């Protein structure tokens, strides 16, 4: 199948960042909730997660998910979205260009920076390097204890243990250890 067709059917995530005028945070948040309601009614919209500023920052981030790139494109070019973009001007501005992601990028972030994520093939390879030893360990040491369980709960044990380990421990560690390889152009490595 054509790679462009496959990519068009994959879920897509876009990250937006706004710099909010000091003292206008409440207006921005009201605007954000209105924009979110408008987007939620749009075909293919799969939700948004808002991240409020930390510390002295005035940057709000929105992680917006769509069913596929076509749905995203329809939203991006819609008059509804344009109307909401005009409304934010008095109290917020786009802080940097949007970033379209695959979902793995949160495992490969660099705190305090806005660098683009590594190439997808690099993220896939590091993920395999992280998952394989745990799959081997699980299969060799623990899987036998669950063999008599029904298929669904037996199969659920591995991802329930692995996902938090990857998210909170293994992937942050690997992304730090492999930083020079993952981000050679961005970090002067």
Coordinates of N, CA, C and O in Angstrom, one line a residue:
X1 N 0.8 -1.2 0.0 CA 0.0 0.0 0.0 C 0.9 1.2 0.0 O 2.0 1.3 0.6
X2 N 0.4 2.3 -0.7 CA 1.2 3.6 -0.7 C 1.4 4.1 0.7 O 0.5 4.2 1.5
X3 N 2.7 4.5 0.9 CA 3.1 5.1 2.2 C 2.2 6.3 2.6 O 1.9 6.6 3.7
X4 N 1.9 7.2 1.6 CA 1.1 8.4 1.9 C -0.3 8.0 2.3 O -0.8 8.7 3.2
X5 N -0.8 6.9 1.7 CA -2.2 6.5 2.1 C -2.1 6.0 3.6 O -3.0 6.3 4.4
X6 N -1.1 5.2 3.9 CA -1.0 4.7 5.3 C -0.8 5.8 6.2 O -1.5 5.8 7.3
X7 N 0.0 6.8 5.9 CA 0.2 7.9 6.9 C -1.0 8.7 7.0 O -1.3 9.2 8.1
X8 N -1.8 8.9 6.0 CA -3.1 9.6 6.0 C -4.1 9.0 7.0 O -5.0 9.6 7.5
X9 N -4.0 7.7 7.2 CA -4.9 6.9 8.0 C -4.5 6.8 9.4 O -5.2 6.3 10.3
X10 N -3.2 7.1 9.7 CA -2.7 7.0 11.1 C -3.2 8.1 12.0 O -3.3 9.2 11.5
X11 N -3.4 7.8 13.2 CA -3.8 8.9 14.2 C -2.6 9.9 14.2 O -1.5 9.6 14.0
X12 N -3.0 11.2 14.4 CA -2.0 12.2 14.4 C -2.2 13.1 15.6 O -3.3 13.3 16.1
X13 N -1.1 13.6 16.2 CA -1.1 14.5 17.3 C -0.4 15.7 17.0 O 0.7 15.7 16.4
X14 N -0.9 16.9 17.4 CA -0.3 18.2 17.1 C -0.1 18.9 18.4 O -1.1 18.9 19.3
X15 N 1.0 19.5 18.7 CA 1.3 20.2 19.9 C 1.4 21.7 19.5 O 2.1 22.1 18.6
X16 N 0.5 22.5 20.2 CA 0.5 24.0 20.0 C 1.0 24.6 21.3 O 0.7 24.1 22.4
X17 N 1.7 25.7 21.2 CA 2.1 26.5 22.4 C 1.8 27.9 22.2 O 2.0 28.5 21.1
X18 N 1.2 28.5 23.3 CA 0.9 29.9 23.3 C 1.6 30.6 24.5 O 1.7 30.1 25.6
X19 N 2.0 31.8 24.2 CA 2.6 32.7 25.2 C 1.5 33.6 25.6 O 0.9 34.3 24.7
X20 N 1.1 33.6 26.9 CA -0.1 34.4 27.3 C 0.4 35.7 27.9 O 1.4 35.7 28.7
X21 N -0.3 36.8 27.6 CA 0.0 38.1 28.2 C -0.2 38.1 29.7 O -1.3 37.6 30.2
X22 N 0.8 38.5 30.5 CA 0.6 38.5 32.0 C -0.7 39.2 32.4 O -1.1 40.2 31.9
X23 N -1.4 38.5 33.3 CA -2.7 39.0 33.8 C -3.9 38.7 33.0 O -5.0 39.0 33.4
X24 N -3.7 38.1 31.8 CA -4.8 37.7 30.9 C -5.0 36.2 30.9 O -5.6 35.7 30.0
X25 N -4.5 35.5 31.9 CA -4.6 34.0 31.9 C -6.0 33.6 31.9 O -6.4 32.6 31.2
X26 N -6.9 34.2 32.7 CA -8.3 33.8 32.8 C -9.0 33.9 31.4 O -9.7 33.0 31.0
X27 N -8.7 35.0 30.7 CA -9.3 35.2 29.4 C -8.8 34.1 28.4 O -9.6 33.6 27.6
X28 N -7.5 33.8 28.5 CA -6.9 32.8 27.6 C -7.6 31.5 27.9 O -8.0 30.7 27.0
X29 N -7.8 31.1 29.2 CA -8.3 29.8 29.5 C -9.8 29.7 29.1 O -10.2 28.7 28.6
X30 N -10.5 30.8 29.1 CA -11.9 30.8 28.6 C -11.9 30.6 27.1 O -12.7 29.9 26.6
X31 N -11.0 31.3 26.4 CA -10.8 31.1 25.0 C -10.5 29.7 24.7 O -11.0 29.1 23.8
X32 N -9.5 29.1 25.4 CA -9.1 27.7 25.2 C -10.3 26.7 25.4 O -10.4 25.8 24.5
X33 N -11.1 26.9 26.4 CA -12.3 26.0 26.5 C -13.2 26.2 25.4 O -13.8 25.2 24.9
X34 N -13.4 27.4 24.9 CA -14.3 27.6 23.7 C -13.7 26.9 22.5 O -14.5 26.3 21.7
X35 N -12.5 27.1 22.3 CA -11.8 26.5 21.1 C -11.9 25.0 21.2 O -12.2 24.3 20.2
X36 N -11.7 24.4 22.4 CA -11.8 23.0 22.6 C -13.2 22.5 22.3 O -13.4 21.4 21.7
X37 N -14.3 23.2 22.7 CA -15.6 22.8 22.5 C -15.9 22.8 20.9 O -16.5 21.9 20.4
X38 N -15.4 23.8 20.3 CA -15.6 23.9 18.8 C -14.9 22.7 18.1 O -15.4 22.1 17.2
X39 N -13.6 22.5 18.5 CA -12.9 21.4 17.9 C -13.5 20.0 18.2 O -13.5 19.1 17.3
X40 N -14.1 19.8 19.4 CA -14.6 18.6 19.8 C -15.8 18.2 18.8 O -16.1 17.0 18.6
X41 N -16.5 19.1 18.3 CA -17.6 18.9 17.4 C -17.1 18.6 16.0 O -17.9 18.2 15.1
X42 N -15.8 18.7 15.7 CA -15.3 18.6 14.4 C -15.0 17.1 14.1 O -14.5 16.4 14.9
X43 N -15.4 16.6 12.9 CA -15.1 15.2 12.5 C -13.7 14.8 12.6 O -12.8 15.6 12.1
X44 N -13.4 13.7 13.3 CA -12.0 13.2 13.4 C -11.3 13.7 14.6 O -10.2 13.2 14.9
X45 N -11.8 14.7 15.4 CA -11.2 15.1 16.6 C -11.2 14.1 17.6 O -12.3 13.5 17.9
X46 N -10.1 13.8 18.3 CA -10.0 12.7 19.3 C -9.7 13.2 20.7 O -9.4 12.5 21.6
X47 N -9.7 14.5 20.9 CA -9.4 15.1 22.2 C -8.2 16.0 22.3 O -7.4 16.1 21.3
X48 N -8.2 16.7 23.4 CA -7.1 17.7 23.6 C -6.7 17.6 25.1 O -7.6 17.4 25.9
X49 N -5.4 17.7 25.3 CA -4.9 17.8 26.7 C -4.2 19.2 26.8 O -3.3 19.5 26.0
X50 N -4.6 19.9 27.8 CA -4.0 21.2 28.1 C -3.0 21.1 29.2 O -3.2 20.5 30.2
X51 N -1.8 21.7 28.9 CA -0.8 21.7 29.9 C -0.5 23.2 30.3 O -0.2 24.0 29.5
X52 N -0.8 23.5 31.6 CA -0.7 24.9 32.1 C 0.8 25.2 32.3 O 1.6 24.3 32.5
X53 N 1.1 26.5 32.4 CA 2.5 26.9 32.6 C 3.0 26.4 34.0 O 2.3 26.2 34.9
X54 N 4.4 26.1 34.0 CA 5.0 25.8 35.2 C 6.0 26.9 35.6 O 6.6 27.5 34.8
X55 N 6.1 27.1 36.9 CA 7.0 28.1 37.4 C 6.7 29.5 36.9 O 5.5 29.9 36.9
X56 N 7.7 30.2 36.4 CA 7.5 31.6 35.9 C 7.0 31.6 34.4 O 6.8 32.7 33.9
X57 N 6.9 30.5 33.8 CA 6.5 30.4 32.4 C 5.1 31.0 32.2 O 4.3 30.9 33.1
X58 N 4.8 31.5 31.0 CA 3.5 32.0 30.6 C 3.0 31.2 29.4 O 2.1 31.5 28.7
X59 N 3.7 30.0 29.2 CA 3.4 29.2 28.0 C 2.4 28.1 28.4 O 2.6 27.3 29.2
X60 N 1.3 28.1 27.6 CA 0.3 27.0 27.7 C 0.6 26.1 26.5 O 0.9 26.6 25.4
X61 N 0.4 24.8 26.7 CA 0.5 23.8 25.6 C -0.8 23.1 25.4 O -1.4 22.7 26.4
X62 N -1.1 22.8 24.2 CA -2.3 22.0 23.9 C -1.8 20.8 23.0 O -1.1 21.0 22.0
X63 N -2.1 19.6 23.5 CA -1.8 18.4 22.8 C -3.1 17.9 22.1 O -4.0 17.4 22.8
X64 N -3.2 18.1 20.8 CA -4.5 17.8 20.1 C -4.3 16.6 19.3 O -3.4 16.4 18.5
X65 N -5.3 15.7 19.4 CA -5.3 14.4 18.7 C -6.4 14.4 17.6 O -7.6 14.7 17.9
X66 N -6.1 13.9 16.5 CA -7.0 13.7 15.4 C -6.9 12.2 14.9 O -5.9 11.6 15.0
X67 N -8.0 11.8 14.3 CA -8.1 10.4 13.8 C -7.1 10.2 12.7 O -6.5 9.1 12.5
X68 N -6.8 11.2 11.8 CA -5.9 11.0 10.7 C -5.5 12.4 10.2 O -6.1 13.4 10.6
X69 N -4.6 12.5 9.3 CA -4.1 13.8 8.7 C -5.2 14.5 8.0 O -5.2 15.7 8.0
X70 N -6.1 13.8 7.3 CA -7.2 14.5 6.6 C -8.1 15.2 7.5 O -8.5 16.4 7.3
X71 N -8.4 14.6 8.6 CA -9.2 15.3 9.7 C -8.5 16.5 10.2 O -9.1 17.5 10.4
X72 N -7.2 16.3 10.5 CA -6.5 17.5 11.0 C -6.5 18.6 9.9 O -6.7 19.8 10.3
X73 N -6.2 18.3 8.7 CA -6.2 19.3 7.6 C -7.5 20.0 7.5 O -7.5 21.3 7.3
X74 N -8.6 19.3 7.6 CA -9.9 19.9 7.5 C -10.1 20.9 8.7 O -10.6 22.0 8.5
X75 N -9.7 20.5 9.9 CA -9.8 21.4 11.0 C -8.9 22.6 10.8 O -9.3 23.8 11.1
X76 N -7.7 22.4 10.4 CA -6.7 23.5 10.3 C -7.1 24.6 9.2 O -6.8 25.7 9.4
X77 N -7.8 24.1 8.2 CA -8.3 25.1 7.2 C -9.7 25.5 7.4 O -10.2 26.3 6.5
X78 N -10.3 25.2 8.5 CA -11.8 25.5 8.7 C -12.0 27.0 9.1 O -11.1 27.6 9.7
X79 N -13.1 27.5 8.7 CA -13.4 28.9 9.1 C -13.6 29.0 10.6 O -13.4 30.0 11.2
X80 N -14.1 27.9 11.2 CA -14.3 27.8 12.6 C -13.0 28.0 13.4 O -13.0 28.8 14.3
X81 N -12.0 27.3 13.0 CA -10.7 27.5 13.6 C -10.1 28.9 13.4 O -9.6 29.5 14.3
X82 N -10.3 29.4 12.2 CA -9.7 30.7 11.9 C -10.4 31.8 12.8 O -9.7 32.7 13.3
X83 N -11.7 31.6 13.0 CA -12.4 32.6 13.9 C -11.8 32.5 15.3 O -11.6 33.6 15.9
X84 N -11.6 31.4 15.8 CA -11.0 31.3 17.2 C -9.6 31.8 17.2 O -9.2 32.4 18.2
X85 N -8.8 31.6 16.2 CA -7.4 32.1 16.1 C -7.4 33.6 16.2 O -6.6 34.2 16.8
X86 N -8.4 34.2 15.5 CA -8.5 35.7 15.6 C -8.8 36.2 17.0 O -8.3 37.3 17.4
X87 N -9.6 35.5 17.7 CA -10.1 35.9 19.0 C -8.9 35.9 20.1 O -9.0 36.6 21.1
X88 N -7.9 35.1 19.9 CA -6.8 35.0 20.9 C -5.8 36.1 20.9 O -5.1 36.4 21.8
X89 N -5.8 36.9 19.8 CA -4.8 37.9 19.6 C -4.6 38.9 20.7 O -3.5 39.2 21.1
X90 N -5.6 39.4 21.4 CA -5.4 40.4 22.5 C -4.7 39.8 23.7 O -4.1 40.6 24.5
X91 N -4.7 38.5 23.9 CA -4.2 38.0 25.2 C -3.2 36.8 25.0 O -2.7 36.3 26.0
X92 N -3.0 36.4 23.8 CA -2.0 35.3 23.6 C -1.5 35.2 22.2 O -2.2 35.7 21.3
X93 N -0.3 34.7 22.0 CA 0.2 34.5 20.7 C 0.9 33.2 20.6 O 1.4 32.6 21.6
X94 N 1.0 32.6 19.4 CA 1.7 31.4 19.1 C 3.1 31.5 19.5 O 3.8 32.5 19.1
X95 N 3.6 30.6 20.3 CA 5.0 30.8 20.8 C 6.0 30.2 19.8 O 7.2 30.6 19.8
X96 N 5.7 29.2 19.1 CA 6.5 28.6 18.1 C 5.6 27.8 17.1 O 4.5 27.5 17.4
X97 N 6.2 27.4 16.0 CA 5.4 26.6 15.0 C 4.8 25.3 15.7 O 5.4 24.7 16.6
X98 N 3.7 24.9 15.1 CA 3.1 23.6 15.6 C 4.0 22.5 15.3 O 4.9 22.5 14.4
X99 N 3.9 21.4 16.1 CA 4.7 20.2 15.9 C 3.8 19.0 15.8 O 3.0 18.8 16.6
X100 N 3.9 18.3 14.7 CA 3.0 17.1 14.5 C 3.8 15.9 14.9 O 5.0 15.8 14.6
X101 N 3.2 15.0 15.7 CA 3.9 13.9 16.3 C 3.2 12.6 16.1 O 2.1 12.5 15.6
X102 N 3.9 11.5 16.5 CA 3.4 10.2 16.4 C 2.9 9.6 17.7 O 2.2 8.6 17.7
X103 N 3.3 10.3 18.8 CA 2.9 9.8 20.1 C 4.0 9.3 20.9 O 4.0 9.2 22.1
X104 N 5.1 8.8 20.3 CA 6.3 8.3 21.0 C 7.1 9.5 21.5 O 8.0 9.2 22.4
X105 N 6.9 10.7 21.0 CA 7.8 11.8 21.4 C 7.9 12.1 22.9 O 8.9 12.6 23.3
X106 N 6.9 11.8 23.6 CA 6.9 12.1 25.0 C 8.0 11.3 25.7 O 8.5 11.7 26.8
X107 N 8.4 10.1 25.2 CA 9.5 9.3 25.7 C 10.8 9.9 25.3 O 11.8 9.5 25.9
X108 N 10.9 10.8 24.4 CA 12.1 11.3 23.9 C 12.2 12.8 24.0 O 12.9 13.5 23.2
X109 N 11.6 13.4 25.1 CA 11.6 14.8 25.2 C 12.9 15.2 25.9 O 13.5 14.5 26.7
X110 N 13.3 16.5 25.7 CA 14.5 17.1 26.4 C 13.9 18.2 27.3 O 13.5 19.2 26.7
X111 N 13.9 18.0 28.6 CA 13.3 19.1 29.4 C 14.0 20.4 29.2 O 15.2 20.5 29.1
X112 N 13.1 21.4 29.2 CA 13.6 22.8 29.0 C 14.0 23.2 27.6 O 14.6 24.2 27.4
X113 N 13.7 22.3 26.6 CA 14.1 22.7 25.3 C 12.8 22.5 24.4 O 11.8 22.0 24.8
X114 N 13.0 23.0 23.2 CA 11.9 22.9 22.2 C 12.4 22.2 20.9 O 11.9 22.5 19.8
X115 N 13.4 21.4 21.0 CA 13.9 20.7 19.9 C 12.9 19.7 19.3 O 12.1 19.1 20.1
X116 N 13.0 19.5 18.0 CA 12.1 18.5 17.4 C 12.5 17.1 17.8 O 13.7 16.8 18.2
X117 N 11.6 16.2 17.8 CA 11.9 14.8 18.2 C 12.8 14.1 17.2 O 12.9 14.6 16.1
X118 N 13.5 13.1 17.6 CA 14.3 12.3 16.7 C 13.6 11.7 15.6 O 12.3 11.6 15.6
X119 N 14.3 11.2 14.6 CA 13.7 10.5 13.5 C 12.9 9.3 14.0 O 13.3 8.7 15.0
X120 N 11.8 9.0 13.3 CA 10.9 7.9 13.7 C 11.7 6.6 13.8 O 11.4 5.8 14.7
X121 N 12.6 6.3 12.9 CA 13.3 5.1 12.9 C 14.2 5.0 14.1 O 14.3 3.9 14.7
X122 N 14.7 6.1 14.6 CA 15.5 6.1 15.8 C 14.7 5.8 17.0 O 15.0 5.1 17.9
X123 N 13.5 6.5 17.1 CA 12.6 6.2 18.2 C 12.1 4.7 18.2 O 12.1 4.1 19.3
X124 N 11.9 4.2 17.0 CA 11.5 2.8 17.0 C 12.6 1.9 17.5 O 12.3 0.9 18.2
X125 N 13.8 2.1 17.0 CA 14.9 1.3 17.4 C 15.2 1.4 19.0 O 15.3 0.3 19.6
X126 N 15.1 2.6 19.5 CA 15.3 2.7 21.0 C 14.2 2.0 21.7 O 14.4 1.4 22.8
X127 N 13.0 2.1 21.2 CA 11.8 1.4 21.9 C 12.0 -0.1 21.8 O 11.8 -0.8 22.8
X128 N 12.5 -0.6 20.7 CA 12.7 -2.1 20.6 C 13.8 -2.4 21.6 O 13.7 -3.4 22.4
X129 N 14.9 -1.6 21.7 CA 15.9 -1.9 22.7 C 15.4 -1.9 24.1 O 15.9 -2.6 25.0
X130 N 14.4 -1.1 24.4 CA 13.9 -1.0 25.7 C 12.9 -2.1 26.0 O 12.9 -2.7 27.1
X131 N 12.1 -2.5 25.0 CA 11.1 -3.5 25.2 C 11.6 -4.9 25.2 O 11.2 -5.8 26.1
X132 N 12.5 -5.2 24.3 CA 13.0 -6.6 24.2 C 13.6 -7.2 25.5 O 13.1 -8.4 25.8
X133 N 14.4 -6.6 26.2 CA 14.9 -7.2 27.4 C 13.8 -7.6 28.4 O 13.8 -8.6 29.1
X134 N 12.8 -6.7 28.5 CA 11.7 -6.9 29.4 C 10.8 -8.0 28.9 O 10.3 -8.8 29.7
X135 N 10.6 -8.1 27.6 CA 9.8 -9.2 27.0 C 10.5 -10.5 27.3 O 9.8 -11.5 27.7
X136 N 11.8 -10.5 27.1 CA 12.6 -11.7 27.4 C 12.5 -12.1 28.9 O 12.3 -13.3 29.2
X137 N 12.7 -11.2 29.7 CA 12.6 -11.4 31.2 C 11.3 -11.9 31.6 O 11.1 -12.9 32.3
X138 N 10.2 -11.3 31.1 CA 8.8 -11.7 31.4 C 8.6 -13.1 30.9 O 8.1 -13.9 31.7
X139 N 8.9 -13.3 29.7 CA 8.6 -14.7 29.1 C 9.4 -15.8 29.8 O 8.9 -16.9 30.1
X140 N 10.7 -15.5 30.2 CA 11.5 -16.5 30.8 C 11.3 -16.7 32.3 O 11.4 -17.8 32.7
X141 N 10.8 -15.7 33.0 CA 10.7 -15.8 34.4 C 9.3 -15.8 35.0 O 9.0 -16.4 36.0
X142 N 8.4 -15.0 34.3 CA 7.1 -14.8 34.9 C 5.9 -15.3 34.2 O 4.8 -15.6 34.8
X143 N 6.0 -15.5 32.9 CA 4.8 -15.9 32.0 C 4.2 -17.2 32.5 O 3.0 -17.4 32.4
X144 N 5.1 -18.1 32.9 CA 4.6 -19.4 33.3 C 3.6 -19.4 34.5 O 2.7 -20.2 34.6
X145 N 3.7 -18.3 35.3 CA 2.8 -18.2 36.4 C 1.4 -17.8 36.0 O 0.4 -17.9 36.8
X146 N 1.2 -17.3 34.8 CA -0.1 -16.9 34.3 C -0.6 -17.8 33.2 O -1.7 -17.5 32.6
X147 N 0.0 -18.9 32.9 CA -0.4 -19.7 31.8 C -1.8 -20.3 31.9 O -2.5 -20.5 31.0
X148 N -2.3 -20.5 33.2 CA -3.6 -21.1 33.4 C -4.7 -20.0 33.4 O -5.9 -20.3 33.5
X149 N -4.3 -18.7 33.4 CA -5.3 -17.7 33.3 C -6.0 -17.6 32.0 O -5.4 -18.0 31.0
X150 N -7.2 -17.1 31.9 CA -7.8 -16.8 30.6 C -7.0 -15.9 29.8 O -6.2 -15.1 30.3
X151 N -7.1 -15.9 28.5 CA -6.3 -15.2 27.5 C -6.3 -13.7 27.8 O -5.2 -13.1 27.9
X152 N -7.4 -13.0 28.0 CA -7.4 -11.6 28.2 C -6.6 -11.1 29.4 O -5.7 -10.3 29.3
X153 N -6.9 -11.6 30.6 CA -6.1 -11.2 31.8 C -4.6 -11.6 31.7 O -3.7 -10.9 32.1
X154 N -4.4 -12.8 31.1 CA -3.0 -13.3 31.0 C -2.2 -12.4 30.1 O -1.1 -12.0 30.4
X155 N -2.8 -11.9 29.0 CA -2.1 -11.0 28.1 C -2.0 -9.6 28.6 O -1.1 -8.9 28.3
X156 N -2.9 -9.2 29.5 CA -2.9 -7.9 30.1 C -1.8 -7.6 31.0 O -1.3 -6.5 31.2
X157 N -1.3 -8.7 31.7 CA -0.2 -8.5 32.7 C 1.0 -7.8 32.2 O 1.5 -6.8 32.8
X158 N 1.5 -8.2 31.0 CA 2.7 -7.7 30.5 C 2.6 -6.2 30.2 O 3.4 -5.4 30.7
X159 N 1.6 -5.7 29.4 CA 1.6 -4.3 29.1 C 1.3 -3.4 30.4 O 1.8 -2.3 30.5
X160 N 0.5 -4.0 31.3 CA 0.2 -3.2 32.6 C 1.5 -3.0 33.4 O 1.7 -1.9 34.0
X161 N 2.4 -3.9 33.3 CA 3.7 -3.7 34.0 C 4.7 -2.9 33.2 O 5.4 -2.0 33.6
X162 N 4.7 -3.2 31.9 CA 5.7 -2.6 31.0 C 5.5 -1.2 30.7 O 6.4 -0.4 30.7
X163 N 4.2 -0.8 30.5 CA 4.0 0.6 30.1 C 4.4 1.6 31.1 O 5.1 2.6 30.8
X164 N 4.1 1.5 32.4 CA 4.6 2.4 33.4 C 6.2 2.4 33.5 O 6.8 3.4 33.7
X165 N 6.7 1.2 33.4 CA 8.2 1.1 33.5 C 8.8 1.9 32.3 O 9.8 2.6 32.5
X166 N 8.3 1.7 31.1 CA 8.8 2.4 30.0 C 8.7 3.9 30.1 O 9.6 4.7 29.9
X167 N 7.5 4.3 30.5 CA 7.2 5.7 30.6 C 7.9 6.5 31.7 O 8.4 7.6 31.4
X168 N 8.1 5.9 32.8 CA 8.6 6.6 34.0 C 10.1 6.3 34.2 O 10.8 7.1 34.9
X169 N 10.6 5.2 33.7 CA 12.0 4.9 34.1 C 12.9 4.6 32.9 O 13.9 5.3 32.6
X170 N 12.5 3.6 32.1 CA 13.4 3.1 31.0 C 13.6 4.1 29.9 O 14.7 4.4 29.5
X171 N 12.5 4.6 29.3 CA 12.7 5.5 28.2 C 13.3 6.8 28.5 O 14.2 7.3 27.8
X172 N 13.0 7.5 29.7 CA 13.7 8.7 30.1 C 15.2 8.4 30.2 O 16.1 9.2 29.8
X173 N 15.6 7.2 30.8 CA 17.0 6.9 31.0 C 17.7 6.7 29.6 O 18.7 7.2 29.4
X174 N 17.0 5.9 28.7 CA 17.6 5.6 27.4 C 17.7 6.9 26.6 O 18.7 7.1 25.9
X175 N 16.7 7.8 26.7 CA 16.8 9.0 25.9 C 17.9 9.9 26.4 O 18.6 10.6 25.6
X176 N 18.2 9.9 27.7 CA 19.4 10.6 28.2 C 20.7 10.0 27.8 O 21.6 10.7 27.4
X177 N 20.8 8.7 27.9 CA 22.0 8.0 27.6 C 22.3 8.1 26.1 O 23.5 8.1 25.7
X178 N 21.3 8.1 25.3 CA 21.5 8.1 23.8 C 21.3 9.5 23.2 O 21.1 9.6 22.0
X179 N 21.3 10.5 24.0 CA 21.0 11.9 23.6 C 21.8 12.3 22.4 O 21.3 12.9 21.4
X180 N 23.1 12.1 22.4 CA 24.0 12.5 21.3 C 23.6 11.9 20.0 O 23.7 12.5 18.9
X181 N 23.2 10.6 20.1 CA 22.8 9.9 18.8 C 21.4 10.3 18.4 O 21.2 10.5 17.2
X182 N 20.5 10.5 19.3 CA 19.1 10.9 19.0 C 19.0 12.3 18.4 O 18.2 12.6 17.6
X183 N 19.8 13.2 19.0 CA 19.8 14.6 18.6 C 21.1 15.1 18.2 O 21.6 16.1 18.7
X184 N 21.8 14.5 17.2 CA 23.1 15.0 16.8 C 23.2 16.4 16.3 O 24.1 17.1 16.7
X185 N 22.2 16.9 15.6 CA 22.2 18.3 15.1 C 21.8 19.3 16.1 O 22.3 20.4 16.0
X186 N 21.0 18.9 17.0 CA 20.5 19.9 18.0 C 21.4 20.2 19.2 O 21.3 21.2 19.8
X187 N 22.2 19.2 19.5 CA 23.0 19.4 20.7 C 24.5 19.5 20.5 O 25.3 19.5 21.4
X188 N 24.9 19.7 19.2 CA 26.3 19.9 18.9 C 27.1 18.7 19.1 O 28.3 18.8 19.3
X189 N 26.5 17.5 19.1 CA 27.2 16.3 19.3 C 27.8 15.8 18.0 O 27.4 16.1 16.9

